[in-house]
Amino acid sequence: MTILPHPDPALAVFVRSLPKAELHLHIEGTLEPELIFELARRNGIELPYPSVDALRAAYQFDSLQSFLDLYYAGAGVLIQESDFYDMTMAYLRRARHDGVVHAEIMFDPQTHTARGVSMETVFAGIARALREARAELGISGYLLLSFLRHLSEADAFSTLEQALPLREQYADLWIGIGLDSSEKGNPPEKFTRVFAHCRGLGFRLVAHAGEEGPAAYVRDALDLLQVERIDHGVRSEEDPELMRRLATDQIPLTVCPLSNLKLCVFPTMQAHNLVRLLRQGLLVTINSDDPAYFGGYVADNYLACASALGLSTADLITLAGNSIRASFLPPDQKAHWLARLPM
Ligand code: HPA
Ligand code: ZN
């Protein structure tokens, strides 16, 4: 595990010491180039890059889609249960180093089942790592099965159908449903029926909205999909009425600053609107999204915001507290972690 030194080591130690939840994390986005190469070798897969460095050098994106193309290709090395286990365990070890005490992890089963990997294999590998990490690292985790929005609602329904027989076996982990992939042209309304069905089954609901798509997608994710939390949501700022609603109802936004920078949602970190959202009373959290692709894990995201946006120590504590408050942990566990934050 290589961890780059931060220019302010004392601040880095402080940020890592804060108990925090990571709420916006795609497990396939934690596949580091080294592990992609190792799994490709293990599974006899030829990669179109001559080396780890060449693959990492290809991580230059100008849009969400330019990233997704590489992200889905990278996930193609995941074949066996142990591949999913190794990927998840590597993330959990790294997250613990950053002070993550609880992770709500998204996974994209359609990316795997479309290649002939079974739903059972995907669940089994990820869940084994999460259960081991709970016992050995003291980090808890939940799973959010995410539908790919560039595919049809019928495909989402059939994915749900394949996963539901596993629900009882993974009841300690699989608590919710998410929506990710290409946002533009794939509005929330496309998934109204499947989200209503999932809500009826008692799942917690989240959706990506307002990353590249307009503020109207955030509103529709709330009204049509009835999600409890918005992934990204930074473009909500374009609609003052929506901003008031997000503040009044304390609907959490899982903001991913380094992701937004890498995917050109903002031109520079100094231009990021995280502080403006925070100052308007929104329940903002900081997360890493796809840390292997975007140049940093969760503490790196806190530190990048601290440097570029002038976050105070009190702001950093608020943000860590928000991550616990916005999680799906039961109230007693939220209270346990909130009591461990500095005053
Ligand atoms: N946005 C949409 N889909 C995704 C992302 C993201 O940031 N990461 C992985 N899938
Ligand atoms: Zn995301």
Short mmCIF file of N, CA, C and O in Angstrom, two decimals, residues 21-27 64 71 103-108 143-147 149 176-183 188 195 204-215 217-222 225-236 242 246 251-257 259-260 263 265-266 272-273 277 282-290 323 326-328:
data_model
loop_
_atom_site.label_atom_id
_atom_site.label_comp_id
_atom_site.label_asym_id
_atom_site.label_seq_id
_atom_site.Cartn_x
_atom_site.Cartn_y
_atom_site.Cartn_z
N ALA A 21 -17.54 7.85 7.50
CA ALA A 21 -18.17 6.84 6.63
C ALA A 21 -17.89 7.22 5.20
O ALA A 21 -17.84 8.41 4.86
N GLU A 22 -17.66 6.22 4.37
CA GLU A 22 -17.57 6.48 2.93
C GLU A 22 -18.87 5.98 2.31
O GLU A 22 -19.21 4.80 2.43
N LEU A 23 -19.59 6.89 1.64
CA LEU A 23 -20.95 6.60 1.18
C LEU A 23 -21.08 6.56 -0.33
O LEU A 23 -22.13 6.18 -0.85
N HIS A 24 -20.03 6.96 -1.03
CA HIS A 24 -20.09 6.96 -2.50
C HIS A 24 -18.80 6.36 -3.02
O HIS A 24 -17.79 7.04 -3.16
N LEU A 25 -18.87 5.07 -3.26
CA LEU A 25 -17.67 4.31 -3.61
C LEU A 25 -18.11 3.15 -4.49
O LEU A 25 -18.96 2.34 -4.10
N HIS A 26 -17.56 3.12 -5.70
CA HIS A 26 -17.84 2.01 -6.61
C HIS A 26 -16.71 1.01 -6.43
O HIS A 26 -15.55 1.34 -6.68
N ILE A 27 -17.02 -0.20 -6.02
CA ILE A 27 -15.94 -1.13 -5.70
C ILE A 27 -15.09 -1.42 -6.95
O ILE A 27 -13.87 -1.56 -6.85
N LEU A 64 -17.45 12.14 -18.17
CA LEU A 64 -17.83 10.90 -17.47
C LEU A 64 -17.68 9.70 -18.41
O LEU A 64 -17.13 8.66 -18.03
N TYR A 71 -13.19 2.23 -17.21
CA TYR A 71 -13.64 1.60 -15.96
C TYR A 71 -14.31 0.24 -16.26
O TYR A 71 -14.01 -0.76 -15.61
N ALA A 103 -18.38 1.69 5.45
CA ALA A 103 -18.40 1.96 4.01
C ALA A 103 -19.69 1.42 3.40
O ALA A 103 -20.06 0.27 3.66
N GLU A 104 -20.37 2.25 2.62
CA GLU A 104 -21.57 1.81 1.89
C GLU A 104 -21.15 1.74 0.43
O GLU A 104 -20.97 2.76 -0.23
N ILE A 105 -20.97 0.51 -0.04
CA ILE A 105 -20.25 0.23 -1.27
C ILE A 105 -21.21 -0.11 -2.41
O ILE A 105 -22.04 -1.02 -2.28
N MET A 106 -21.06 0.60 -3.52
CA MET A 106 -21.85 0.27 -4.71
C MET A 106 -21.12 -0.77 -5.55
O MET A 106 -19.88 -0.75 -5.62
N PHE A 107 -21.89 -1.65 -6.15
CA PHE A 107 -21.32 -2.58 -7.12
C PHE A 107 -22.28 -2.70 -8.28
O PHE A 107 -23.48 -2.49 -8.14
N ASP A 108 -21.72 -3.01 -9.46
CA ASP A 108 -22.48 -3.01 -10.73
C ASP A 108 -22.60 -4.43 -11.26
O ASP A 108 -21.82 -4.83 -12.14
N LEU A 143 -23.90 -2.96 1.29
CA LEU A 143 -23.82 -3.02 -0.18
C LEU A 143 -25.03 -2.34 -0.81
O LEU A 143 -26.17 -2.52 -0.36
N LEU A 144 -24.76 -1.57 -1.84
CA LEU A 144 -25.81 -0.94 -2.66
C LEU A 144 -25.68 -1.51 -4.07
O LEU A 144 -24.70 -1.21 -4.77
N LEU A 145 -26.62 -2.35 -4.44
CA LEU A 145 -26.59 -2.90 -5.81
C LEU A 145 -27.04 -1.80 -6.76
O LEU A 145 -28.14 -1.26 -6.63
N SER A 146 -26.16 -1.46 -7.71
CA SER A 146 -26.47 -0.32 -8.58
C SER A 146 -26.81 -0.77 -9.99
O SER A 146 -26.10 -1.58 -10.58
N PHE A 147 -27.89 -0.21 -10.49
CA PHE A 147 -28.29 -0.46 -11.88
C PHE A 147 -27.53 0.48 -12.80
O PHE A 147 -27.30 1.65 -12.45
N ARG A 149 -27.54 2.83 -15.78
CA ARG A 149 -28.65 3.60 -16.38
C ARG A 149 -28.55 3.68 -17.90
O ARG A 149 -29.52 4.09 -18.55
N GLY A 176 -29.42 -1.84 0.05
CA GLY A 176 -29.96 -0.80 -0.81
C GLY A 176 -29.66 -0.95 -2.29
O GLY A 176 -28.99 -1.89 -2.73
N ILE A 177 -30.19 0.02 -3.02
CA ILE A 177 -30.14 0.05 -4.48
C ILE A 177 -29.64 1.43 -4.92
O ILE A 177 -30.04 2.45 -4.35
N GLY A 178 -28.81 1.42 -5.96
CA GLY A 178 -28.32 2.68 -6.52
C GLY A 178 -28.49 2.73 -8.03
O GLY A 178 -28.98 1.76 -8.65
N LEU A 179 -28.11 3.85 -8.61
CA LEU A 179 -28.23 4.06 -10.06
C LEU A 179 -27.00 4.83 -10.53
O LEU A 179 -26.74 5.93 -10.03
N ASP A 180 -26.24 4.22 -11.45
CA ASP A 180 -25.02 4.91 -11.90
C ASP A 180 -24.83 4.73 -13.41
O ASP A 180 -25.76 4.34 -14.10
N SER A 181 -23.63 5.07 -13.89
CA SER A 181 -23.26 5.07 -15.32
C SER A 181 -23.69 6.37 -16.01
O SER A 181 -23.98 7.36 -15.32
N SER A 182 -23.76 6.34 -17.33
CA SER A 182 -23.89 7.58 -18.14
C SER A 182 -25.18 8.33 -17.81
O SER A 182 -26.28 7.84 -18.08
N GLU A 183 -25.02 9.53 -17.28
CA GLU A 183 -26.19 10.26 -16.78
C GLU A 183 -26.97 10.97 -17.89
O GLU A 183 -28.21 10.85 -17.95
N PRO A 188 -33.75 10.00 -14.52
CA PRO A 188 -34.31 9.14 -13.47
C PRO A 188 -35.62 8.47 -13.89
O PRO A 188 -35.87 7.31 -13.53
N PHE A 195 -37.50 1.29 -9.36
CA PHE A 195 -37.22 1.88 -8.04
C PHE A 195 -38.43 1.74 -7.12
O PHE A 195 -38.28 1.47 -5.93
N ARG A 204 -33.21 0.52 0.86
CA ARG A 204 -32.84 1.93 0.90
C ARG A 204 -32.46 2.34 -0.52
O ARG A 204 -31.86 1.53 -1.25
N LEU A 205 -32.77 3.58 -0.90
CA LEU A 205 -32.56 3.99 -2.30
C LEU A 205 -31.65 5.20 -2.42
O LEU A 205 -31.81 6.19 -1.68
N VAL A 206 -30.71 5.12 -3.35
CA VAL A 206 -29.86 6.27 -3.71
C VAL A 206 -29.77 6.32 -5.23
O VAL A 206 -30.07 5.32 -5.90
N ALA A 207 -29.37 7.45 -5.77
CA ALA A 207 -29.13 7.54 -7.22
C ALA A 207 -28.12 8.64 -7.51
O ALA A 207 -28.10 9.67 -6.82
N HIS A 208 -27.29 8.40 -8.53
CA HIS A 208 -26.45 9.47 -9.05
C HIS A 208 -27.37 10.48 -9.75
O HIS A 208 -28.24 10.08 -10.54
N ALA A 209 -27.14 11.76 -9.49
CA ALA A 209 -27.89 12.81 -10.20
C ALA A 209 -27.16 14.13 -10.03
O ALA A 209 -26.55 14.39 -8.99
N GLY A 210 -27.21 14.96 -11.08
CA GLY A 210 -26.59 16.27 -10.99
C GLY A 210 -25.08 16.20 -10.93
O GLY A 210 -24.44 17.03 -10.28
N GLU A 211 -24.50 15.21 -11.62
CA GLU A 211 -23.04 15.17 -11.80
C GLU A 211 -22.75 15.86 -13.13
O GLU A 211 -22.25 16.97 -13.17
N GLU A 212 -23.15 15.21 -14.23
CA GLU A 212 -23.11 15.86 -15.55
C GLU A 212 -24.50 16.28 -15.97
O GLU A 212 -24.67 17.16 -16.80
N GLY A 213 -25.51 15.62 -15.41
CA GLY A 213 -26.89 15.91 -15.75
C GLY A 213 -27.36 17.16 -14.99
O GLY A 213 -26.72 17.61 -14.04
N PRO A 214 -28.51 17.72 -15.41
CA PRO A 214 -29.01 18.99 -14.85
C PRO A 214 -29.62 18.82 -13.46
O PRO A 214 -29.91 17.71 -13.02
N ALA A 215 -29.87 19.97 -12.82
CA ALA A 215 -30.52 19.98 -11.50
C ALA A 215 -31.88 19.27 -11.55
O ALA A 215 -32.30 18.66 -10.56
N TYR A 217 -32.59 16.57 -12.86
CA TYR A 217 -32.42 15.13 -12.59
C TYR A 217 -32.36 14.85 -11.08
O TYR A 217 -32.76 13.78 -10.62
N VAL A 218 -31.85 15.83 -10.32
CA VAL A 218 -31.81 15.68 -8.86
C VAL A 218 -33.25 15.71 -8.33
O VAL A 218 -33.66 14.86 -7.54
N ARG A 219 -34.00 16.69 -8.82
CA ARG A 219 -35.41 16.80 -8.40
C ARG A 219 -36.18 15.54 -8.77
O ARG A 219 -36.93 14.99 -7.96
N ASP A 220 -35.97 15.04 -9.98
CA ASP A 220 -36.68 13.84 -10.42
C ASP A 220 -36.24 12.59 -9.65
O ASP A 220 -37.04 11.69 -9.41
N ALA A 221 -34.97 12.54 -9.27
CA ALA A 221 -34.51 11.40 -8.45
C ALA A 221 -35.24 11.39 -7.11
O ALA A 221 -35.61 10.34 -6.59
N LEU A 222 -35.49 12.61 -6.57
CA LEU A 222 -36.23 12.71 -5.30
C LEU A 222 -37.71 12.41 -5.48
O LEU A 222 -38.30 11.64 -4.72
N LEU A 225 -38.07 8.75 -8.15
CA LEU A 225 -37.42 7.53 -7.62
C LEU A 225 -37.52 7.45 -6.10
O LEU A 225 -37.32 6.40 -5.52
N GLN A 226 -37.83 8.60 -5.48
CA GLN A 226 -37.93 8.70 -4.01
C GLN A 226 -36.68 8.21 -3.29
O GLN A 226 -36.75 7.46 -2.31
N VAL A 227 -35.53 8.63 -3.80
CA VAL A 227 -34.28 8.26 -3.15
C VAL A 227 -34.09 9.08 -1.88
O VAL A 227 -34.64 10.17 -1.73
N GLU A 228 -33.30 8.52 -0.96
CA GLU A 228 -33.05 9.19 0.32
C GLU A 228 -31.77 10.02 0.28
O GLU A 228 -31.53 10.84 1.18
N ARG A 229 -30.93 9.75 -0.72
CA ARG A 229 -29.62 10.40 -0.77
C ARG A 229 -29.28 10.58 -2.23
O ARG A 229 -29.64 9.73 -3.05
N ILE A 230 -28.59 11.68 -2.56
CA ILE A 230 -28.19 11.95 -3.94
C ILE A 230 -26.68 11.77 -4.07
O ILE A 230 -25.91 12.36 -3.31
N ASP A 231 -26.25 10.95 -5.02
CA ASP A 231 -24.83 10.79 -5.31
C ASP A 231 -24.40 11.91 -6.26
O ASP A 231 -25.00 12.09 -7.33
N HIS A 232 -23.40 12.66 -5.85
CA HIS A 232 -22.92 13.89 -6.49
C HIS A 232 -23.88 15.05 -6.16
O HIS A 232 -23.77 15.61 -5.10
N GLY A 233 -24.77 15.40 -7.08
CA GLY A 233 -25.74 16.47 -6.80
C GLY A 233 -25.17 17.87 -6.88
O GLY A 233 -25.87 18.84 -6.54
N VAL A 234 -23.93 18.02 -7.36
CA VAL A 234 -23.30 19.35 -7.34
C VAL A 234 -24.01 20.36 -8.24
O VAL A 234 -23.97 21.56 -7.99
N ARG A 235 -24.68 19.86 -9.29
CA ARG A 235 -25.37 20.80 -10.18
C ARG A 235 -26.72 21.28 -9.62
O ARG A 235 -27.40 22.09 -10.25
N SER A 236 -27.07 20.81 -8.42
CA SER A 236 -28.29 21.31 -7.75
C SER A 236 -28.23 22.83 -7.59
O SER A 236 -29.26 23.50 -7.53
N LEU A 242 -34.62 24.13 -5.54
CA LEU A 242 -34.11 22.80 -5.17
C LEU A 242 -33.11 22.90 -4.02
O LEU A 242 -33.12 22.09 -3.09
N LEU A 246 -33.24 20.90 -0.51
CA LEU A 246 -32.17 20.01 -0.03
C LEU A 246 -31.72 20.41 1.38
O LEU A 246 -31.44 19.55 2.22
N ILE A 251 -31.36 16.50 2.85
CA ILE A 251 -31.10 15.36 1.96
C ILE A 251 -29.60 15.32 1.68
O ILE A 251 -29.04 16.28 1.16
N PRO A 252 -28.95 14.22 2.05
CA PRO A 252 -27.50 14.19 1.89
C PRO A 252 -27.06 14.18 0.42
O PRO A 252 -27.70 13.55 -0.43
N LEU A 253 -25.97 14.90 0.16
CA LEU A 253 -25.27 14.82 -1.12
C LEU A 253 -23.94 14.11 -0.87
O LEU A 253 -23.18 14.52 0.01
N THR A 254 -23.66 13.07 -1.65
CA THR A 254 -22.36 12.41 -1.52
C THR A 254 -21.44 12.97 -2.60
O THR A 254 -21.38 12.49 -3.73
N VAL A 255 -20.73 14.03 -2.23
CA VAL A 255 -19.89 14.77 -3.18
C VAL A 255 -18.52 14.08 -3.28
O VAL A 255 -18.01 13.54 -2.29
N CYS A 256 -17.95 14.08 -4.50
CA CYS A 256 -16.68 13.41 -4.77
C CYS A 256 -15.75 14.39 -5.48
O CYS A 256 -15.70 14.44 -6.72
N PRO A 257 -15.03 15.21 -4.70
CA PRO A 257 -14.29 16.35 -5.30
C PRO A 257 -13.23 15.94 -6.32
O PRO A 257 -13.18 16.56 -7.40
N SER A 259 -13.02 13.26 -8.10
CA SER A 259 -13.73 12.73 -9.26
C SER A 259 -14.23 13.89 -10.14
O SER A 259 -14.03 13.90 -11.36
N ASN A 260 -14.84 14.88 -9.51
CA ASN A 260 -15.37 16.03 -10.26
C ASN A 260 -14.26 16.76 -11.01
O ASN A 260 -14.45 17.23 -12.12
N LEU A 263 -13.03 14.45 -13.97
CA LEU A 263 -14.02 14.31 -15.06
C LEU A 263 -14.49 15.67 -15.57
O LEU A 263 -15.48 15.75 -16.30
N VAL A 265 -15.97 18.20 -14.28
CA VAL A 265 -17.22 18.81 -13.82
C VAL A 265 -16.92 20.23 -13.32
O VAL A 265 -17.73 21.14 -13.48
N PHE A 266 -15.73 20.40 -12.73
CA PHE A 266 -15.19 21.71 -12.37
C PHE A 266 -13.79 21.83 -12.97
O PHE A 266 -13.06 20.83 -12.99
N HIS A 272 -14.46 24.38 -7.18
CA HIS A 272 -15.49 23.42 -6.72
C HIS A 272 -16.48 24.12 -5.78
O HIS A 272 -16.10 24.98 -4.99
N ASN A 273 -17.74 23.72 -5.86
CA ASN A 273 -18.78 24.41 -5.08
C ASN A 273 -19.06 23.78 -3.71
O ASN A 273 -20.03 24.15 -3.05
N LEU A 277 -22.07 24.88 -1.06
CA LEU A 277 -23.17 23.98 -0.68
C LEU A 277 -23.23 23.85 0.85
O LEU A 277 -24.31 23.89 1.44
N LEU A 282 -26.55 22.65 3.35
CA LEU A 282 -26.81 21.31 2.83
C LEU A 282 -26.00 20.27 3.60
O LEU A 282 -24.92 20.55 4.11
N LEU A 283 -26.54 19.06 3.65
CA LEU A 283 -25.85 17.95 4.32
C LEU A 283 -24.85 17.34 3.33
O LEU A 283 -25.14 16.35 2.65
N VAL A 284 -23.68 17.96 3.26
CA VAL A 284 -22.66 17.57 2.28
C VAL A 284 -21.72 16.55 2.90
O VAL A 284 -21.32 16.69 4.06
N THR A 285 -21.36 15.54 2.13
CA THR A 285 -20.33 14.58 2.56
C THR A 285 -19.24 14.51 1.49
O THR A 285 -19.47 14.86 0.34
N ILE A 286 -18.05 14.05 1.90
CA ILE A 286 -16.92 13.91 0.99
C ILE A 286 -16.60 12.42 0.80
O ILE A 286 -16.52 11.68 1.79
N ASN A 287 -16.43 12.03 -0.46
CA ASN A 287 -16.24 10.62 -0.81
C ASN A 287 -15.26 10.51 -1.97
O ASN A 287 -14.94 11.50 -2.63
N SER A 288 -14.86 9.25 -2.29
CA SER A 288 -13.80 9.10 -3.30
C SER A 288 -14.30 8.57 -4.65
O SER A 288 -13.53 8.59 -5.61
N ASP A 289 -15.53 8.02 -4.73
CA ASP A 289 -16.13 7.59 -6.00
C ASP A 289 -15.39 6.39 -6.61
O ASP A 289 -15.82 5.26 -6.45
N ASP A 290 -14.30 6.66 -7.35
CA ASP A 290 -13.51 5.60 -8.00
C ASP A 290 -12.03 5.92 -7.74
O ASP A 290 -11.32 6.39 -8.64
N SER A 323 -20.92 12.54 7.27
CA SER A 323 -20.84 11.22 6.62
C SER A 323 -21.48 10.15 7.50
O SER A 323 -22.12 9.23 7.00
N ALA A 326 -25.36 10.86 7.46
CA ALA A 326 -26.00 10.54 6.18
C ALA A 326 -25.96 9.05 5.85
O ALA A 326 -26.53 8.62 4.85
N SER A 327 -25.30 8.27 6.69
CA SER A 327 -25.20 6.83 6.42
C SER A 327 -26.51 6.13 6.74
O SER A 327 -27.41 6.73 7.34
N PHE A 328 -26.58 4.86 6.37
CA PHE A 328 -27.77 4.05 6.69
C PHE A 328 -27.56 3.22 7.96
O PHE A 328 -28.29 2.26 8.22
#
